[in-house]
Amino acid sequence: MTFQTMSTQFHDDRTLAGDASLLSEPRLQVQLTATDASAGDFPAGQAWLETAAGRRIPIQSSCALGRSPSSQVVLLGEKVSRHHATIQARGESEFWLADLGSTNGTWLNGRRIAKPTRLFDHDHIAVGRHRLIFRQPTGPARPNAARPVAVEHGWLLLLHLDSGIPIEQNFTPDRTALAAGSWLDSCREIIEEHFETIHRYLNDGLLAYWRDDDLSPQALAEALAKLKKLRLLSQAPFRIILHFGEITMSQDARGGDKPLTGPAVNILFRLAKLAASLEALSLASETAQSLLGSYLSFTRVDQRAVEEKLHLYQF
C-alpha cells in the first residue's frame, strides 16, 4: 500500500466551541487530506503516530508538527508554535524527535527534550495539549530494556468507604448489601460523566487521576459537589480525598500503565489516614485548596490536630 503525504489537523474543541470544561483526553476534530490506515494496513517496518482516539498517522522520511498549514500534522492551540517539532528518519529503522525552538517545548515521556532524541515503540509525545504515541512495533528494542517513564503534574482523587463507621449504622439490614455495592457505581458514573477515566479500583473504593491540563478547576469542583450530594443522599460513609502534585507513571513492554507512583501518591494516602483520625469525610491538601479555592468552600483544619507538618482543608 502506498501512503500519500498527509496533513492531519487537530483542533481543541474548547477553542472552537468556547467551552471551558475539559475531559480526560483533549477532544479532537480531525481533518485529513489522505485516508489513514489501520495497523494491519501498514507495511512491515512502518512507523506511525497514534492519537488518543486511536487514529494512526504514518510517518515517512520526516513529519513536521505545529500550527503551520504546511505541517504534516497540524496541531492547533495556544501552546503550539507554528513550527513546533519534527520527527526525522535516520537510516532504515531509526526515528528521532527534535524541538524546533518552540516557546513551550516538546515533551517526551513526561520530560522536555533539549536535543534530538531517538524514539522507541510506545513513546509518548506531548505538544501543547496534544498527546501522541509513537508506534514502531517491529523497530529496535529500547536499550537495556528500559521503559518510558512519564513524570507529570495532575489531580489525584481517592474515594473509599470509612471502615470506622459500619455501613449498617445507616441502613436497615435489607438495604445494607445494596448500599455497599451501589455507592461505588454511582461514584463511577459521576466521574465518567465528567472525565471518562478511573485509574484503579480498590477493595473499598477507587483511585482517579487526571493530568493538570486535562481538567479545569471548575469541572472538578462540580464533580466534587455531586459526590458530596451523593454521599448525603445515599448515607454511605465514603471519604473524599483530594491532592494535586507530581505523578510518575511507567509502562510495561505491552505499553500498559503500571500503578501510579511518586510523592503525590504517597501524600494522598497519608491524607486518607489523617482524614480517618480527624473524622473528616472530605479532606484536601493545601495545593489542591489553592487551585480550587475560587470554586469550592474550604475550612482549614486546626494545625494542632495534625501531628505532621501538612496544611489540610475540609470541604
mmCIF file of C-alpha atoms in Angstrom:
data_model
loop_
_atom_site.group_PDB
_atom_site.id
_atom_site.type_symbol
_atom_site.label_atom_id
_atom_site.label_comp_id
_atom_site.label_asym_id
_atom_site.label_seq_id
_atom_site.Cartn_x
_atom_site.Cartn_y
_atom_site.Cartn_z
ATOM 1 C CA MET A 1 0.000 0.000 0.000
ATOM 2 C CA THR A 2 1.406 3.434 -0.915
ATOM 3 C CA PHE A 3 0.832 6.279 1.517
ATOM 4 C CA GLN A 4 0.372 9.837 0.365
ATOM 5 C CA THR A 5 1.821 12.781 2.196
ATOM 6 C CA MET A 6 -0.920 13.798 4.553
ATOM 7 C CA SER A 7 -1.839 16.857 6.542
ATOM 8 C CA THR A 8 -3.685 15.974 9.723
ATOM 9 C CA GLN A 9 -5.302 18.839 11.588
ATOM 10 C CA PHE A 10 -6.138 18.658 15.283
ATOM 11 C CA HIS A 11 -8.449 21.189 16.878
ATOM 12 C CA ASP A 12 -9.139 21.675 20.556
ATOM 13 C CA ASP A 13 -12.970 21.640 20.693
ATOM 14 C CA ARG A 14 -12.920 24.109 23.572
ATOM 15 C CA THR A 15 -11.371 26.696 21.255
ATOM 16 C CA LEU A 16 -13.958 26.036 18.564
ATOM 17 C CA ALA A 17 -16.964 25.911 20.863
ATOM 18 C CA GLY A 18 -15.845 28.282 23.621
ATOM 19 C CA ASP A 19 -16.384 25.505 26.174
ATOM 20 C CA ALA A 20 -14.169 25.811 29.245
ATOM 21 C CA SER A 21 -14.821 22.271 30.513
ATOM 22 C CA LEU A 22 -12.199 19.591 29.984
ATOM 23 C CA LEU A 23 -12.221 15.838 29.567
ATOM 24 C CA SER A 24 -9.543 13.305 30.450
ATOM 25 C CA GLU A 25 -8.253 13.474 26.884
ATOM 26 C CA PRO A 26 -8.304 16.520 24.590
ATOM 27 C CA ARG A 27 -11.349 16.335 22.326
ATOM 28 C CA LEU A 28 -10.037 16.454 18.778
ATOM 29 C CA GLN A 29 -11.623 17.207 15.443
ATOM 30 C CA VAL A 30 -9.571 15.641 12.660
ATOM 31 C CA GLN A 31 -9.475 16.677 9.018
ATOM 32 C CA LEU A 32 -7.431 14.537 6.613
ATOM 33 C CA THR A 33 -6.252 15.155 3.069
ATOM 34 C CA ALA A 34 -5.497 11.438 2.689
ATOM 35 C CA THR A 35 -7.037 8.327 4.156
ATOM 36 C CA ASP A 36 -5.226 6.973 7.189
ATOM 37 C CA ALA A 37 -4.931 3.229 7.775
ATOM 38 C CA SER A 38 -5.302 0.585 10.421
ATOM 39 C CA ALA A 39 -2.176 -1.031 11.818
ATOM 40 C CA GLY A 40 -2.804 -4.105 9.680
ATOM 41 C CA ASP A 41 -2.570 -2.000 6.504
ATOM 42 C CA PHE A 42 0.935 -0.759 7.265
ATOM 43 C CA PRO A 43 3.892 -2.412 5.513
ATOM 44 C CA ALA A 44 6.486 -4.148 7.665
ATOM 45 C CA GLY A 45 8.718 -1.648 9.422
ATOM 46 C CA GLN A 46 6.235 1.230 9.082
ATOM 47 C CA ALA A 47 6.183 3.696 11.975
ATOM 48 C CA TRP A 48 3.209 5.855 12.845
ATOM 49 C CA LEU A 49 1.767 8.316 15.333
ATOM 50 C CA GLU A 50 -1.362 7.331 17.222
ATOM 51 C CA THR A 51 -3.831 9.773 18.743
ATOM 52 C CA ALA A 52 -5.817 9.295 21.951
ATOM 53 C CA ALA A 53 -8.820 8.459 19.752
ATOM 54 C CA GLY A 54 -6.875 5.669 18.040
ATOM 55 C CA ARG A 55 -6.261 7.375 14.680
ATOM 56 C CA ARG A 56 -2.974 6.323 13.068
ATOM 57 C CA ILE A 57 -0.813 8.715 11.050
ATOM 58 C CA PRO A 58 2.009 7.038 9.066
ATOM 59 C CA ILE A 59 5.465 8.613 9.299
ATOM 60 C CA GLN A 60 7.555 8.788 6.145
ATOM 61 C CA SER A 61 11.079 10.214 5.976
ATOM 62 C CA SER A 62 10.038 13.243 8.017
ATOM 63 C CA CYS A 63 6.998 14.535 9.854
ATOM 64 C CA ALA A 64 6.540 18.168 10.899
ATOM 65 C CA LEU A 65 4.283 19.099 13.828
ATOM 66 C CA GLY A 66 2.943 22.584 14.520
ATOM 67 C CA ARG A 67 0.323 25.227 13.753
ATOM 68 C CA SER A 68 1.633 25.922 10.262
ATOM 69 C CA PRO A 69 -0.686 24.641 7.498
ATOM 70 C CA SER A 70 2.386 23.197 5.808
ATOM 71 C CA SER A 71 2.963 20.746 8.679
ATOM 72 C CA GLN A 72 2.187 17.068 8.106
ATOM 73 C CA VAL A 73 0.440 17.087 11.499
ATOM 74 C CA VAL A 74 -1.258 20.420 12.180
ATOM 75 C CA LEU A 75 -1.816 20.972 15.910
ATOM 76 C CA LEU A 76 -3.885 23.977 16.970
ATOM 77 C CA GLY A 77 -3.685 25.579 20.392
ATOM 78 C CA GLU A 78 -2.218 28.476 22.354
ATOM 79 C CA LYS A 79 0.814 26.458 23.476
ATOM 80 C CA VAL A 80 1.702 25.179 19.993
ATOM 81 C CA SER A 81 4.231 27.061 17.835
ATOM 82 C CA ARG A 82 3.888 27.359 14.060
ATOM 83 C CA HIS A 83 6.918 25.150 13.517
ATOM 84 C CA HIS A 84 6.964 23.273 16.810
ATOM 85 C CA ALA A 85 8.717 19.925 16.346
ATOM 86 C CA THR A 86 9.769 17.379 13.760
ATOM 87 C CA ILE A 87 10.312 13.628 13.529
ATOM 88 C CA GLN A 88 13.148 12.657 11.198
ATOM 89 C CA ALA A 89 14.024 9.201 9.884
ATOM 90 C CA ARG A 90 17.673 8.175 10.080
ATOM 91 C CA GLY A 91 18.674 5.069 8.222
ATOM 92 C CA GLU A 92 16.135 2.284 7.764
ATOM 93 C CA SER A 93 14.694 1.934 11.239
ATOM 94 C CA GLU A 94 15.579 4.960 13.393
ATOM 95 C CA PHE A 95 13.289 7.930 14.082
ATOM 96 C CA TRP A 96 14.357 10.995 16.043
ATOM 97 C CA LEU A 97 12.226 13.699 17.675
ATOM 98 C CA ALA A 98 13.525 17.286 17.729
ATOM 99 C CA ASP A 99 12.069 20.510 19.099
ATOM 100 C CA LEU A 100 12.306 23.447 16.671
ATOM 101 C CA GLY A 101 12.847 26.161 19.255
ATOM 102 C CA SER A 102 9.221 26.238 20.351
ATOM 103 C CA THR A 103 8.139 28.535 23.181
ATOM 104 C CA ASN A 104 6.522 25.842 25.344
ATOM 105 C CA GLY A 105 8.744 22.923 24.434
ATOM 106 C CA THR A 106 8.257 19.380 23.211
ATOM 107 C CA TRP A 107 7.837 16.659 25.823
ATOM 108 C CA LEU A 108 8.820 13.008 25.523
ATOM 109 C CA ASN A 109 7.551 10.599 28.186
ATOM 110 C CA GLY A 110 6.884 13.500 30.518
ATOM 111 C CA ARG A 111 10.264 15.227 30.107
ATOM 112 C CA ARG A 112 11.087 18.255 27.999
ATOM 113 C CA ILE A 113 13.676 17.439 25.357
ATOM 114 C CA ALA A 114 16.678 19.725 24.884
ATOM 115 C CA LYS A 115 18.220 17.950 21.890
ATOM 116 C CA PRO A 116 17.161 15.466 19.189
ATOM 117 C CA THR A 117 16.093 12.234 20.921
ATOM 118 C CA ARG A 118 15.594 8.792 19.460
ATOM 119 C CA LEU A 119 12.072 7.373 19.554
ATOM 120 C CA PHE A 120 11.075 3.846 20.527
ATOM 121 C CA ASP A 121 7.788 1.988 20.358
ATOM 122 C CA HIS A 122 5.139 3.332 22.767
ATOM 123 C CA ASP A 123 6.951 6.606 23.477
ATOM 124 C CA HIS A 124 4.554 9.399 24.487
ATOM 125 C CA ILE A 125 4.906 12.797 22.796
ATOM 126 C CA ALA A 126 3.237 15.937 24.171
ATOM 127 C CA VAL A 127 2.934 19.170 22.178
ATOM 128 C CA GLY A 128 0.830 21.750 23.985
ATOM 129 C CA ARG A 129 -2.370 19.944 24.987
ATOM 130 C CA HIS A 130 -1.971 17.266 22.344
ATOM 131 C CA ARG A 131 -0.861 13.721 23.170
ATOM 132 C CA LEU A 132 0.557 11.375 20.527
ATOM 133 C CA ILE A 133 2.014 7.882 20.852
ATOM 134 C CA PHE A 134 4.897 6.831 18.620
ATOM 135 C CA ARG A 135 4.414 3.292 17.305
ATOM 136 C CA GLN A 136 7.067 1.112 15.676
ATOM 137 C CA PRO A 137 6.232 -2.485 16.692
ATOM 138 C CA THR A 138 8.959 -4.050 14.545
ATOM 139 C CA GLY A 139 11.570 -1.445 15.417
ATOM 140 C CA PRO A 140 14.624 -1.964 17.616
ATOM 141 C CA ALA A 141 14.109 -2.545 21.319
ATOM 142 C CA ARG A 142 14.914 0.165 23.797
ATOM 143 C CA PRO A 143 18.494 -0.271 25.098
ATOM 144 C CA ASN A 144 18.800 -2.208 28.357
ATOM 145 C CA ALA A 145 15.051 -2.954 28.193
ATOM 146 C CA ALA A 146 14.375 0.457 29.731
ATOM 147 C CA ARG A 147 10.740 1.505 29.748
ATOM 148 C CA PRO A 148 9.420 5.011 29.208
ATOM 149 C CA VAL A 149 8.585 6.808 32.416
ATOM 150 C CA ALA A 150 6.248 9.791 32.351
ATOM 151 C CA VAL A 151 6.517 12.404 35.096
ATOM 152 C CA GLU A 152 3.506 14.700 35.132
ATOM 153 C CA HIS A 153 1.579 17.006 37.415
ATOM 154 C CA GLY A 154 -2.041 16.217 37.996
ATOM 155 C CA TRP A 155 -5.021 15.633 40.251
ATOM 156 C CA LEU A 156 -5.478 12.571 42.452
ATOM 157 C CA LEU A 157 -8.893 11.667 43.848
ATOM 158 C CA LEU A 158 -9.382 8.838 46.336
ATOM 159 C CA LEU A 159 -12.869 7.623 47.263
ATOM 160 C CA HIS A 160 -13.182 4.911 49.889
ATOM 161 C CA LEU A 161 -15.613 3.665 52.485
ATOM 162 C CA ASP A 162 -14.887 4.704 56.057
ATOM 163 C CA SER A 163 -14.083 1.424 57.775
ATOM 164 C CA GLY A 164 -14.545 3.115 61.146
ATOM 165 C CA ILE A 165 -18.259 3.680 60.527
ATOM 166 C CA PRO A 166 -20.091 0.406 59.866
ATOM 167 C CA ILE A 167 -22.428 0.918 56.950
ATOM 168 C CA GLU A 168 -25.103 -0.980 58.880
ATOM 169 C CA GLN A 169 -25.472 2.051 61.169
ATOM 170 C CA ASN A 170 -27.089 3.961 58.333
ATOM 171 C CA PHE A 171 -29.280 1.258 56.805
ATOM 172 C CA THR A 172 -31.792 -1.375 57.707
ATOM 173 C CA PRO A 173 -30.435 -4.934 57.164
ATOM 174 C CA ASP A 174 -32.244 -5.438 53.862
ATOM 175 C CA ARG A 175 -30.662 -2.294 52.388
ATOM 176 C CA THR A 176 -27.105 -2.802 53.680
ATOM 177 C CA ALA A 177 -25.875 -5.048 50.844
ATOM 178 C CA LEU A 178 -27.438 -2.817 48.210
ATOM 179 C CA ALA A 179 -25.849 0.312 49.647
ATOM 180 C CA ALA A 180 -22.420 -1.302 49.923
ATOM 181 C CA GLY A 181 -22.351 -2.004 46.187
ATOM 182 C CA SER A 182 -24.336 0.847 44.695
ATOM 183 C CA TRP A 183 -22.359 3.768 46.131
ATOM 184 C CA LEU A 184 -19.286 2.831 44.098
ATOM 185 C CA ASP A 185 -21.311 2.502 40.884
ATOM 186 C CA SER A 186 -22.850 5.921 41.483
ATOM 187 C CA CYS A 187 -19.411 7.468 42.112
ATOM 188 C CA ARG A 188 -18.087 5.875 38.936
ATOM 189 C CA GLU A 189 -20.950 7.356 36.915
ATOM 190 C CA ILE A 190 -20.224 10.861 38.224
ATOM 191 C CA ILE A 191 -16.511 10.588 37.440
ATOM 192 C CA GLU A 192 -17.021 9.113 33.978
ATOM 193 C CA GLU A 193 -19.656 11.746 33.192
ATOM 194 C CA HIS A 194 -17.095 14.483 33.697
ATOM 195 C CA PHE A 195 -13.727 12.940 32.874
ATOM 196 C CA GLU A 196 -14.169 9.424 31.437
ATOM 197 C CA THR A 197 -11.306 7.907 33.410
ATOM 198 C CA ILE A 198 -10.728 5.855 36.553
ATOM 199 C CA HIS A 199 -7.197 4.694 37.202
ATOM 200 C CA ARG A 200 -7.780 1.792 39.565
ATOM 201 C CA TYR A 201 -10.480 0.146 41.667
ATOM 202 C CA LEU A 202 -9.580 -0.618 45.280
ATOM 203 C CA ASN A 203 -11.096 -3.075 47.725
ATOM 204 C CA ASP A 204 -13.206 -0.351 49.289
ATOM 205 C CA GLY A 205 -13.211 2.402 46.703
ATOM 206 C CA LEU A 206 -11.424 3.823 43.673
ATOM 207 C CA LEU A 207 -8.490 5.999 42.646
ATOM 208 C CA ALA A 208 -8.850 8.523 39.807
ATOM 209 C CA TYR A 209 -6.150 10.621 38.176
ATOM 210 C CA TRP A 210 -6.152 13.478 35.645
ATOM 211 C CA ARG A 211 -3.295 15.443 34.115
ATOM 212 C CA ASP A 212 -3.172 19.114 35.009
ATOM 213 C CA ASP A 213 -4.006 20.392 31.530
ATOM 214 C CA ASP A 214 -6.805 17.852 31.012
ATOM 215 C CA LEU A 215 -9.017 19.141 33.810
ATOM 216 C CA SER A 216 -10.371 22.589 34.653
ATOM 217 C CA PRO A 217 -10.757 23.508 38.347
ATOM 218 C CA GLN A 218 -14.407 24.411 37.694
ATOM 219 C CA ALA A 219 -15.188 20.973 36.236
ATOM 220 C CA LEU A 220 -13.508 19.243 39.163
ATOM 221 C CA ALA A 221 -15.378 21.402 41.684
ATOM 222 C CA GLU A 222 -18.681 20.481 40.040
ATOM 223 C CA ALA A 223 -17.855 16.771 40.228
ATOM 224 C CA LEU A 224 -16.858 17.048 43.902
ATOM 225 C CA ALA A 225 -20.138 18.795 44.696
ATOM 226 C CA LYS A 226 -22.045 15.928 43.066
ATOM 227 C CA LEU A 227 -20.049 13.352 45.026
ATOM 228 C CA LYS A 228 -20.807 15.137 48.295
ATOM 229 C CA LYS A 229 -24.505 15.287 47.419
ATOM 230 C CA LEU A 230 -24.458 11.573 46.590
ATOM 231 C CA ARG A 231 -22.883 10.818 49.960
ATOM 232 C CA LEU A 232 -25.594 12.784 51.723
ATOM 233 C CA LEU A 233 -28.468 11.171 49.815
ATOM 234 C CA SER A 234 -27.140 7.616 49.949
ATOM 235 C CA GLN A 235 -25.874 7.894 53.536
ATOM 236 C CA ALA A 236 -22.906 5.737 52.532
ATOM 237 C CA PRO A 237 -19.954 6.942 54.666
ATOM 238 C CA PHE A 238 -17.321 7.222 51.957
ATOM 239 C CA ARG A 239 -14.422 9.636 52.246
ATOM 240 C CA ILE A 240 -13.319 12.032 49.503
ATOM 241 C CA ILE A 241 -9.560 12.714 49.492
ATOM 242 C CA LEU A 242 -8.033 15.191 47.039
ATOM 243 C CA HIS A 243 -4.462 16.186 46.198
ATOM 244 C CA PHE A 244 -2.511 17.799 43.356
ATOM 245 C CA GLY A 245 1.141 17.026 42.697
ATOM 246 C CA GLU A 246 3.826 15.164 40.759
ATOM 247 C CA ILE A 247 2.984 11.708 39.426
ATOM 248 C CA THR A 248 5.285 9.082 37.929
ATOM 249 C CA MET A 249 3.784 6.523 35.546
ATOM 250 C CA SER A 250 5.885 3.792 33.933
ATOM 251 C CA GLN A 251 4.847 1.334 31.221
ATOM 252 C CA ASP A 252 5.426 -2.357 30.673
ATOM 253 C CA ALA A 253 6.542 -4.000 27.448
ATOM 254 C CA ARG A 254 2.997 -4.000 26.078
ATOM 255 C CA GLY A 255 2.554 -0.309 26.763
ATOM 256 C CA GLY A 256 0.072 -0.862 29.598
ATOM 257 C CA ASP A 257 0.206 1.528 32.516
ATOM 258 C CA LYS A 258 1.555 0.287 35.835
ATOM 259 C CA PRO A 259 0.264 1.692 39.141
ATOM 260 C CA LEU A 260 0.927 5.361 39.766
ATOM 261 C CA THR A 261 3.880 6.242 41.973
ATOM 262 C CA GLY A 262 5.575 9.384 43.169
ATOM 263 C CA PRO A 263 5.366 11.886 46.036
ATOM 264 C CA ALA A 264 1.775 12.893 45.285
ATOM 265 C CA VAL A 265 0.516 9.312 45.603
ATOM 266 C CA ASN A 266 2.262 8.919 48.959
ATOM 267 C CA ILE A 267 0.768 12.170 50.222
ATOM 268 C CA LEU A 268 -2.716 11.155 49.041
ATOM 269 C CA PHE A 269 -2.730 8.007 51.166
ATOM 270 C CA ARG A 270 -1.256 9.902 54.104
ATOM 271 C CA LEU A 271 -4.185 12.274 53.778
ATOM 272 C CA ALA A 272 -6.569 9.316 53.855
ATOM 273 C CA LYS A 273 -5.112 8.159 57.189
ATOM 274 C CA LEU A 274 -5.275 11.666 58.605
ATOM 275 C CA ALA A 275 -8.881 12.021 57.466
ATOM 276 C CA ALA A 276 -9.768 8.936 59.481
ATOM 277 C CA SER A 277 -8.045 10.268 62.592
ATOM 278 C CA LEU A 278 -9.698 13.666 62.166
ATOM 279 C CA GLU A 279 -13.076 12.055 61.384
ATOM 280 C CA ALA A 280 -13.198 14.207 58.240
ATOM 281 C CA LEU A 281 -15.254 12.865 55.347
ATOM 282 C CA SER A 282 -13.749 15.302 52.794
ATOM 283 C CA LEU A 283 -10.111 16.341 53.009
ATOM 284 C CA ALA A 284 -7.819 18.213 50.610
ATOM 285 C CA SER A 285 -4.168 19.177 50.609
ATOM 286 C CA GLU A 286 -3.013 22.796 50.659
ATOM 287 C CA THR A 287 -2.010 22.565 46.999
ATOM 288 C CA ALA A 288 -5.460 21.336 45.978
ATOM 289 C CA GLN A 289 -7.144 24.036 48.050
ATOM 290 C CA SER A 290 -5.055 26.787 46.457
ATOM 291 C CA LEU A 291 -6.184 25.711 42.972
ATOM 292 C CA LEU A 292 -9.857 25.128 43.838
ATOM 293 C CA GLY A 293 -10.448 27.872 46.406
ATOM 294 C CA SER A 294 -12.323 30.058 43.919
ATOM 295 C CA TYR A 295 -14.792 27.282 43.078
ATOM 296 C CA LEU A 296 -15.319 25.395 46.339
ATOM 297 C CA SER A 297 -15.680 26.310 50.011
ATOM 298 C CA PHE A 298 -12.833 25.080 52.254
ATOM 299 C CA THR A 299 -12.222 25.166 56.003
ATOM 300 C CA ARG A 300 -8.669 24.869 57.272
ATOM 301 C CA VAL A 301 -8.035 22.099 59.774
ATOM 302 C CA ASP A 302 -6.631 23.266 63.123
ATOM 303 C CA GLN A 303 -2.893 22.602 62.828
ATOM 304 C CA ARG A 304 -2.812 21.454 66.465
ATOM 305 C CA ALA A 305 -4.904 18.451 65.450
ATOM 306 C CA VAL A 306 -2.340 17.372 62.867
ATOM 307 C CA GLU A 307 0.950 15.858 64.004
ATOM 308 C CA GLU A 308 2.526 16.105 60.551
ATOM 309 C CA LYS A 309 3.550 19.418 59.002
ATOM 310 C CA LEU A 310 0.750 19.428 56.463
ATOM 311 C CA HIS A 311 -1.821 22.171 55.986
ATOM 312 C CA LEU A 312 -5.137 20.403 55.459
ATOM 313 C CA TYR A 313 -8.578 21.610 54.434
ATOM 314 C CA GLN A 314 -12.041 20.141 54.796
ATOM 315 C CA PHE A 315 -14.602 20.853 52.081
#
